[in-house]
Amino acid sequence: MDRMKNLLEQIKNRLDELNKAERKVAEVILRDPQEATRYSIAALAQAAKVSEPTVNRFCRSFGAAGYPALKIQLAQSLASGAAYVSRAVEADDGPEAYTRKIFGSAIASLDSACQAIDPQAISHAVDLMIQARQIHFFGLGASASVALDAQHKFFRFNLPVTAHSDVLMQRMLASVAHTGDLFVIISYTGRTRELVEAATIARDNGASVLGLTAADSPLAKVSTLSLDIPLPEDTDIYMPMTSRIIQLTVLDALAAGVTLKRGVDFQPHLRKIKESLMATRYPSEEH
């Protein structure tokens, strides 16, 4: 992603490197980036309770000659969709504040993932799915529900699909894998030992492994193909939120790719499944 477009993420990621005064400037900008674009340097200095030379030093540390130049970069970040910086929920946040932060964090994470995902890797993953004799989705913890959602999506493509969140069942399935089987292993960190071992066993038996995981993680390294997913949150400490949304969205993209690759001849099959649900729903009321 271009440096200008990524300005807000740069500021957020470098907070700990800034001195106390410059950090105050950063916090004012991150608190309301839109409002910051309307500040003069004097107004920003007053809002941050620092001097104007401090604001100028802050700007230079991010490659801008002064605040007018930084505001241009900031406006470009807002226009690119990077405005929704992830901000931790504070203990004294009210419903409006924490709701905005959670939505903002999700939007920012999806935008970052969209920029990072390689379309060629998506295309390769779609090919693996279309060529598969059967697909097994594996996930543990928060990723288990993502694996189950994937099963609901991909069974529509008229091939055997399963989802498993039990490590013993995962290991047994991997041990009887064959060429033509595809194991889609979903792990945010890619460091869960049981999943890495299952992937290794499956590959040793001739199966393909598609990892939805972090770049250069142990799981990514043993996968046939890894769709590298950015790490916008620390799931070792915090409850996973945006990571689950990114995983679901990547799977939606793969499902769309499989549908398009199958072509128009496959549409009647999908329509038949959709129509089978009509009898289970009350008719919509017209107002």
Tab-separated table of N, CA and C in Angstrom, residues 47-168:
chain	number	residue	atom	x	y	z
A	47	ALA	N	-5.007	21.660	20.661
A	47	ALA	CA	-5.768	20.453	20.992
A	47	ALA	C	-4.888	19.394	21.645
A	48	ALA	N	-3.621	19.331	21.214
A	48	ALA	CA	-2.693	18.342	21.771
A	48	ALA	C	-1.967	18.855	23.000
A	49	LYS	N	-2.121	20.175	23.289
A	49	LYS	CA	-1.446	20.806	24.420
A	49	LYS	C	0.076	20.703	24.284
A	50	VAL	N	0.536	21.017	23.056
A	50	VAL	CA	1.974	21.038	22.772
A	50	VAL	C	2.282	22.321	22.004
A	51	SER	N	3.549	22.551	21.720
A	51	SER	CA	3.948	23.738	20.957
A	51	SER	C	3.866	23.469	19.456
A	52	GLU	N	3.824	24.542	18.668
A	52	GLU	CA	3.805	24.393	17.216
A	52	GLU	C	5.078	23.743	16.690
A	53	PRO	N	6.279	24.065	17.234
A	53	PRO	CA	7.480	23.343	16.783
A	53	PRO	C	7.387	21.833	17.002
A	54	THR	N	6.686	21.425	18.061
A	54	THR	CA	6.497	19.983	18.289
A	54	THR	C	5.676	19.375	17.165
A	55	VAL	N	4.628	20.081	16.732
A	55	VAL	CA	3.809	19.589	15.619
A	55	VAL	C	4.662	19.457	14.360
A	56	ASN	N	5.504	20.450	14.110
A	56	ASN	CA	6.368	20.387	12.929
A	56	ASN	C	7.348	19.214	13.002
A	57	ARG	N	7.904	18.972	14.191
A	57	ARG	CA	8.799	17.819	14.340
A	57	ARG	C	8.056	16.521	14.074
A	58	PHE	N	6.831	16.443	14.576
A	58	PHE	CA	5.993	15.268	14.338
A	58	PHE	C	5.787	15.063	12.834
A	59	CYS	N	5.467	16.133	12.120
A	59	CYS	CA	5.239	16.037	10.675
A	59	CYS	C	6.480	15.549	9.945
A	60	ARG	N	7.638	16.098	10.307
A	60	ARG	CA	8.880	15.695	9.639
A	60	ARG	C	9.211	14.223	9.887
A	61	SER	N	8.830	13.717	11.063
A	61	SER	CA	9.114	12.308	11.369
A	61	SER	C	8.297	11.372	10.496
A	62	PHE	N	7.247	11.905	9.853
A	62	PHE	CA	6.451	11.106	8.928
A	62	PHE	C	6.643	11.559	7.475
A	63	GLY	N	7.761	12.242	7.231
A	63	GLY	CA	8.143	12.577	5.865
A	63	GLY	C	7.459	13.788	5.269
A	64	ALA	N	6.806	14.608	6.097
A	64	ALA	CA	6.120	15.803	5.599
A	64	ALA	C	6.887	17.047	6.037
A	65	ALA	N	6.941	18.057	5.161
A	65	ALA	CA	7.682	19.279	5.460
A	65	ALA	C	7.031	20.082	6.577
A	66	GLY	N	5.736	19.956	6.724
A	66	GLY	CA	5.007	20.691	7.747
A	66	GLY	C	3.582	20.178	7.823
A	67	TYR	N	2.759	20.842	8.645
A	67	TYR	CA	1.404	20.327	8.822
A	67	TYR	C	0.539	20.437	7.573
A	68	PRO	N	0.648	21.491	6.747
A	68	PRO	CA	-0.144	21.513	5.508
A	68	PRO	C	0.128	20.285	4.633
A	69	ALA	N	1.402	19.892	4.525
A	69	ALA	CA	1.733	18.715	3.723
A	69	ALA	C	1.195	17.436	4.365
A	70	LEU	N	1.277	17.363	5.702
A	70	LEU	CA	0.756	16.180	6.389
A	70	LEU	C	-0.756	16.079	6.220
A	71	LYS	N	-1.444	17.239	6.218
A	71	LYS	CA	-2.901	17.214	6.053
A	71	LYS	C	-3.294	16.648	4.694
A	72	ILE	N	-2.482	16.920	3.676
A	72	ILE	CA	-2.768	16.362	2.345
A	72	ILE	C	-2.675	14.835	2.396
A	73	GLN	N	-1.610	14.344	3.030
A	73	GLN	CA	-1.465	12.893	3.178
A	73	GLN	C	-2.620	12.308	3.990
A	74	LEU	N	-3.007	13.039	5.026
A	74	LEU	CA	-4.100	12.575	5.879
A	74	LEU	C	-5.401	12.492	5.096
A	75	ALA	N	-5.668	13.508	4.272
A	75	ALA	CA	-6.877	13.506	3.450
A	75	ALA	C	-6.869	12.342	2.467
A	76	GLN	N	-5.687	12.029	1.921
A	76	GLN	CA	-5.581	10.903	1.001
A	76	GLN	C	-5.829	9.582	1.719
A	77	SER	N	-5.381	9.501	2.963
A	77	SER	CA	-5.655	8.300	3.754
A	77	SER	C	-7.148	8.136	3.991
A	78	LEU	N	-7.813	9.242	4.295
A	78	LEU	CA	-9.262	9.200	4.509
A	78	LEU	C	-9.986	8.754	3.249
A	79	ALA	N	-9.567	9.280	2.108
A	79	ALA	CA	-10.216	8.953	0.838
A	79	ALA	C	-9.993	7.497	0.463
A	80	SER	N	-8.855	6.918	0.879
A	80	SER	CA	-8.529	5.542	0.492
A	80	SER	C	-9.256	4.514	1.344
A	81	GLY	N	-9.914	4.967	2.413
A	81	GLY	CA	-10.609	4.036	3.281
A	81	GLY	C	-9.805	3.647	4.501
A	82	ALA	N	-8.590	4.187	4.639
A	82	ALA	CA	-7.754	3.836	5.786
A	82	ALA	C	-8.089	4.666	7.015
A	83	ALA	N	-9.176	5.436	6.927
A	83	ALA	CA	-9.526	6.321	8.037
A	83	ALA	C	-9.959	5.562	9.277
A	84	TYR	N	-10.459	4.343	9.045
A	84	TYR	CA	-11.050	3.635	10.156
A	84	TYR	C	-9.974	2.867	10.916
A	85	VAL	N	-9.113	3.598	11.595
A	85	VAL	CA	-8.001	2.973	12.309
A	85	VAL	C	-8.540	2.168	13.476
A	86	SER	N	-7.847	1.091	13.743
A	86	SER	CA	-8.245	0.234	14.853
A	86	SER	C	-7.823	0.886	16.160
A	87	ARG	N	-8.778	1.066	17.047
A	87	ARG	CA	-8.464	1.663	18.347
A	87	ARG	C	-9.020	0.782	19.451
A	88	ALA	N	-8.234	0.546	20.478
A	88	ALA	CA	-8.652	-0.335	21.559
A	88	ALA	C	-9.823	0.278	22.317
A	89	VAL	N	-10.739	-0.567	22.710
A	89	VAL	CA	-11.863	-0.125	23.538
A	89	VAL	C	-11.337	0.182	24.936
A	90	GLU	N	-11.696	1.349	25.443
A	90	GLU	CA	-11.252	1.774	26.762
A	90	GLU	C	-12.301	1.414	27.816
A	91	ALA	N	-11.859	1.337	29.053
A	91	ALA	CA	-12.749	0.913	30.139
A	91	ALA	C	-13.923	1.865	30.332
A	92	ASP	N	-13.722	3.159	30.015
A	92	ASP	CA	-14.792	4.129	30.240
A	92	ASP	C	-15.581	4.455	28.979
A	93	ASP	N	-15.405	3.692	27.906
A	93	ASP	CA	-16.158	3.931	26.670
A	93	ASP	C	-17.635	3.623	26.875
A	94	GLY	N	-18.481	4.486	26.354
A	94	GLY	CA	-19.912	4.236	26.347
A	94	GLY	C	-20.314	3.459	25.109
A	95	PRO	N	-21.612	3.137	24.981
A	95	PRO	CA	-22.081	2.337	23.838
A	95	PRO	C	-21.727	2.944	22.487
A	96	GLU	N	-21.861	4.261	22.348
A	96	GLU	CA	-21.555	4.886	21.064
A	96	GLU	C	-20.072	4.745	20.732
A	97	ALA	N	-19.218	4.977	21.720
A	97	ALA	CA	-17.768	4.930	21.481
A	97	ALA	C	-17.300	3.523	21.139
A	98	TYR	N	-17.684	2.529	21.958
A	98	TYR	CA	-17.143	1.186	21.683
A	98	TYR	C	-17.763	0.579	20.427
A	99	THR	N	-19.019	0.945	20.125
A	99	THR	CA	-19.619	0.434	18.893
A	99	THR	C	-18.897	0.994	17.675
A	100	ARG	N	-18.620	2.296	17.692
A	100	ARG	CA	-17.883	2.908	16.585
A	100	ARG	C	-16.492	2.295	16.434
A	101	LYS	N	-15.833	2.059	17.555
A	101	LYS	CA	-14.480	1.504	17.496
A	101	LYS	C	-14.478	0.096	16.926
A	102	ILE	N	-15.429	-0.729	17.343
A	102	ILE	CA	-15.476	-2.099	16.846
A	102	ILE	C	-15.775	-2.118	15.351
A	103	PHE	N	-16.760	-1.324	14.910
A	103	PHE	CA	-17.054	-1.249	13.481
A	103	PHE	C	-15.863	-0.678	12.715
A	104	GLY	N	-15.257	0.381	13.272
A	104	GLY	CA	-14.113	1.001	12.611
A	104	GLY	C	-12.946	0.043	12.482
A	105	SER	N	-12.699	-0.736	13.522
A	105	SER	CA	-11.616	-1.705	13.487
A	105	SER	C	-11.858	-2.766	12.430
A	106	ALA	N	-13.107	-3.221	12.317
A	106	ALA	CA	-13.440	-4.236	11.312
A	106	ALA	C	-13.254	-3.695	9.900
A	107	ILE	N	-13.697	-2.469	9.675
A	107	ILE	CA	-13.559	-1.856	8.349
A	107	ILE	C	-12.090	-1.684	7.988
A	108	ALA	N	-11.297	-1.217	8.961
A	108	ALA	CA	-9.864	-1.018	8.717
A	108	ALA	C	-9.170	-2.336	8.405
A	109	SER	N	-9.510	-3.373	9.146
A	109	SER	CA	-8.870	-4.665	8.949
A	109	SER	C	-9.226	-5.258	7.590
A	110	LEU	N	-10.485	-5.132	7.186
A	110	LEU	CA	-10.884	-5.630	5.874
A	110	LEU	C	-10.186	-4.873	4.756
A	111	ASP	N	-10.061	-3.556	4.919
A	111	ASP	CA	-9.381	-2.754	3.905
A	111	ASP	C	-7.917	-3.164	3.805
A	112	SER	N	-7.268	-3.355	4.940
A	112	SER	CA	-5.866	-3.757	4.949
A	112	SER	C	-5.685	-5.136	4.327
A	113	ALA	N	-6.584	-6.069	4.659
A	113	ALA	CA	-6.496	-7.417	4.096
A	113	ALA	C	-6.718	-7.402	2.593
A	114	CYS	N	-7.658	-6.580	2.142
A	114	CYS	CA	-7.940	-6.466	0.703
A	114	CYS	C	-6.703	-5.992	-0.058
A	115	GLN	N	-5.981	-5.045	0.530
A	115	GLN	CA	-4.772	-4.532	-0.110
A	115	GLN	C	-3.664	-5.590	-0.123
A	116	ALA	N	-3.649	-6.446	0.885
A	116	ALA	CA	-2.538	-7.388	1.034
A	116	ALA	C	-2.734	-8.701	0.278
A	117	ILE	N	-3.992	-9.122	0.093
A	117	ILE	CA	-4.250	-10.416	-0.540
A	117	ILE	C	-3.816	-10.392	-2.001
A	118	ASP	N	-3.116	-11.429	-2.417
A	118	ASP	CA	-2.624	-11.557	-3.786
A	118	ASP	C	-3.708	-12.184	-4.664
A	119	PRO	N	-4.222	-11.471	-5.680
A	119	PRO	CA	-5.269	-12.035	-6.545
A	119	PRO	C	-4.825	-13.325	-7.237
A	120	GLN	N	-3.537	-13.430	-7.570
A	120	GLN	CA	-3.051	-14.655	-8.200
A	120	GLN	C	-3.126	-15.842	-7.235
A	121	ALA	N	-2.885	-15.569	-5.954
A	121	ALA	CA	-3.004	-16.633	-4.951
A	121	ALA	C	-4.467	-17.056	-4.806
A	122	ILE	N	-5.379	-16.090	-4.861
A	122	ILE	CA	-6.815	-16.416	-4.829
A	122	ILE	C	-7.170	-17.307	-6.015
A	123	SER	N	-6.688	-16.951	-7.205
A	123	SER	CA	-6.964	-17.735	-8.409
A	123	SER	C	-6.424	-19.156	-8.279
A	124	HIS	N	-5.214	-19.286	-7.737
A	124	HIS	CA	-4.613	-20.608	-7.530
A	124	HIS	C	-5.434	-21.411	-6.528
A	125	ALA	N	-5.906	-20.762	-5.459
A	125	ALA	CA	-6.716	-21.443	-4.449
A	125	ALA	C	-8.037	-21.927	-5.046
A	126	VAL	N	-8.643	-21.114	-5.891
A	126	VAL	CA	-9.889	-21.519	-6.564
A	126	VAL	C	-9.645	-22.760	-7.422
A	127	ASP	N	-8.506	-22.787	-8.125
A	127	ASP	CA	-8.175	-23.963	-8.941
A	127	ASP	C	-8.032	-25.211	-8.071
A	128	LEU	N	-7.375	-25.081	-6.915
A	128	LEU	CA	-7.243	-26.222	-6.010
A	128	LEU	C	-8.611	-26.744	-5.580
A	129	MET	N	-9.536	-25.833	-5.323
A	129	MET	CA	-10.868	-26.235	-4.873
A	129	MET	C	-11.653	-26.928	-5.981
A	130	ILE	N	-11.566	-26.406	-7.186
A	130	ILE	CA	-12.307	-27.000	-8.301
A	130	ILE	C	-11.766	-28.387	-8.640
A	131	GLN	N	-10.476	-28.563	-8.507
A	131	GLN	CA	-9.843	-29.845	-8.844
A	131	GLN	C	-9.968	-30.885	-7.734
A	132	ALA	N	-10.410	-30.475	-6.545
A	132	ALA	CA	-10.423	-31.378	-5.392
A	132	ALA	C	-11.475	-32.464	-5.526
A	133	ARG	N	-11.118	-33.660	-5.051
A	133	ARG	CA	-12.063	-34.783	-4.986
A	133	ARG	C	-13.006	-34.600	-3.801
A	134	GLN	N	-12.471	-34.063	-2.717
A	134	GLN	CA	-13.255	-33.683	-1.544
A	134	GLN	C	-12.466	-32.636	-0.768
A	135	ILE	N	-13.196	-31.848	0.031
A	135	ILE	CA	-12.567	-30.762	0.785
A	135	ILE	C	-12.890	-30.927	2.260
A	136	HIS	N	-11.859	-30.806	3.095
A	136	HIS	CA	-12.028	-30.796	4.544
A	136	HIS	C	-11.605	-29.435	5.074
A	137	PHE	N	-12.471	-28.791	5.835
A	137	PHE	CA	-12.146	-27.519	6.471
A	137	PHE	C	-11.822	-27.774	7.938
A	138	PHE	N	-10.639	-27.333	8.362
A	138	PHE	CA	-10.211	-27.503	9.756
A	138	PHE	C	-10.055	-26.133	10.411
A	139	GLY	N	-10.545	-26.023	11.644
A	139	GLY	CA	-10.335	-24.812	12.436
A	139	GLY	C	-10.503	-25.140	13.903
A	140	LEU	N	-9.807	-24.400	14.749
A	140	LEU	CA	-9.926	-24.568	16.193
A	140	LEU	C	-10.259	-23.225	16.820
A	141	GLY	N	-10.867	-23.257	18.004
A	141	GLY	CA	-11.200	-22.009	18.687
A	141	GLY	C	-12.139	-21.149	17.858
A	142	ALA	N	-11.789	-19.867	17.720
A	142	ALA	CA	-12.637	-18.946	16.958
A	142	ALA	C	-12.720	-19.336	15.486
A	143	SER	N	-11.687	-20.006	14.975
A	143	SER	CA	-11.687	-20.410	13.564
A	143	SER	C	-12.579	-21.620	13.308
A	144	ALA	N	-13.032	-22.301	14.354
A	144	ALA	CA	-13.909	-23.458	14.166
A	144	ALA	C	-15.233	-23.052	13.533
A	145	SER	N	-15.786	-21.934	13.994
A	145	SER	CA	-17.058	-21.471	13.415
A	145	SER	C	-16.874	-21.029	11.968
A	146	VAL	N	-15.676	-20.545	11.634
A	146	VAL	CA	-15.381	-20.158	10.255
A	146	VAL	C	-15.343	-21.403	9.370
A	147	ALA	N	-14.739	-22.482	9.873
A	147	ALA	CA	-14.702	-23.740	9.122
A	147	ALA	C	-16.110	-24.265	8.868
A	148	LEU	N	-16.985	-24.155	9.865
A	148	LEU	CA	-18.370	-24.617	9.700
A	148	LEU	C	-19.101	-23.767	8.676
A	149	ASP	N	-18.875	-22.454	8.702
A	149	ASP	CA	-19.479	-21.565	7.711
A	149	ASP	C	-19.002	-21.940	6.310
A	150	ALA	N	-17.730	-22.294	6.185
A	150	ALA	CA	-17.191	-22.700	4.882
A	150	ALA	C	-17.872	-23.971	4.389
A	151	GLN	N	-18.130	-24.899	5.291
A	151	GLN	CA	-18.839	-26.116	4.889
A	151	GLN	C	-20.211	-25.781	4.315
A	152	HIS	N	-20.924	-24.862	4.955
A	152	HIS	CA	-22.245	-24.461	4.467
A	152	HIS	C	-22.173	-23.845	3.070
A	153	LYS	N	-21.097	-23.093	2.812
A	153	LYS	CA	-20.957	-22.467	1.499
A	153	LYS	C	-20.589	-23.473	0.414
A	154	PHE	N	-19.584	-24.293	0.699
A	154	PHE	CA	-18.965	-25.073	-0.363
A	154	PHE	C	-19.647	-26.404	-0.657
A	155	PHE	N	-20.550	-26.860	0.212
A	155	PHE	CA	-21.258	-28.088	-0.128
A	155	PHE	C	-22.150	-27.866	-1.353
A	156	ARG	N	-22.492	-26.606	-1.621
A	156	ARG	CA	-23.349	-26.273	-2.758
A	156	ARG	C	-22.675	-26.574	-4.099
A	157	PHE	N	-21.369	-26.810	-4.080
A	157	PHE	CA	-20.653	-27.030	-5.330
A	157	PHE	C	-20.595	-28.502	-5.728
A	158	ASN	N	-21.479	-29.291	-5.115
A	158	ASN	CA	-21.692	-30.670	-5.556
A	158	ASN	C	-20.438	-31.539	-5.413
A	159	LEU	N	-19.741	-31.383	-4.283
A	159	LEU	CA	-18.625	-32.260	-3.963
A	159	LEU	C	-18.616	-32.477	-2.457
A	160	PRO	N	-18.056	-33.599	-1.998
A	160	PRO	CA	-18.059	-33.866	-0.554
A	160	PRO	C	-17.266	-32.814	0.217
A	161	VAL	N	-17.892	-32.253	1.226
A	161	VAL	CA	-17.267	-31.212	2.046
A	161	VAL	C	-17.551	-31.505	3.516
A	162	THR	N	-16.527	-31.398	4.345
A	162	THR	CA	-16.722	-31.572	5.783
A	162	THR	C	-16.034	-30.429	6.527
A	163	ALA	N	-16.432	-30.241	7.779
A	163	ALA	CA	-15.781	-29.267	8.664
A	163	ALA	C	-15.521	-29.951	10.001
A	164	HIS	N	-14.331	-29.748	10.548
A	164	HIS	CA	-13.965	-30.435	11.788
A	164	HIS	C	-13.210	-29.496	12.723
A	165	SER	N	-13.580	-29.565	14.011
A	165	SER	CA	-12.914	-28.751	15.028
A	165	SER	C	-12.366	-29.614	16.164
A	166	ASP	N	-12.383	-30.926	15.963
A	166	ASP	CA	-11.836	-31.860	16.946
A	166	ASP	C	-10.458	-32.312	16.472
A	167	VAL	N	-9.427	-32.111	17.302
A	167	VAL	CA	-8.055	-32.379	16.853
A	167	VAL	C	-7.814	-33.849	16.551
A	168	LEU	N	-8.503	-34.747	17.259
A	168	LEU	CA	-8.317	-36.167	16.984
A	168	LEU	C	-8.912	-36.556	15.638
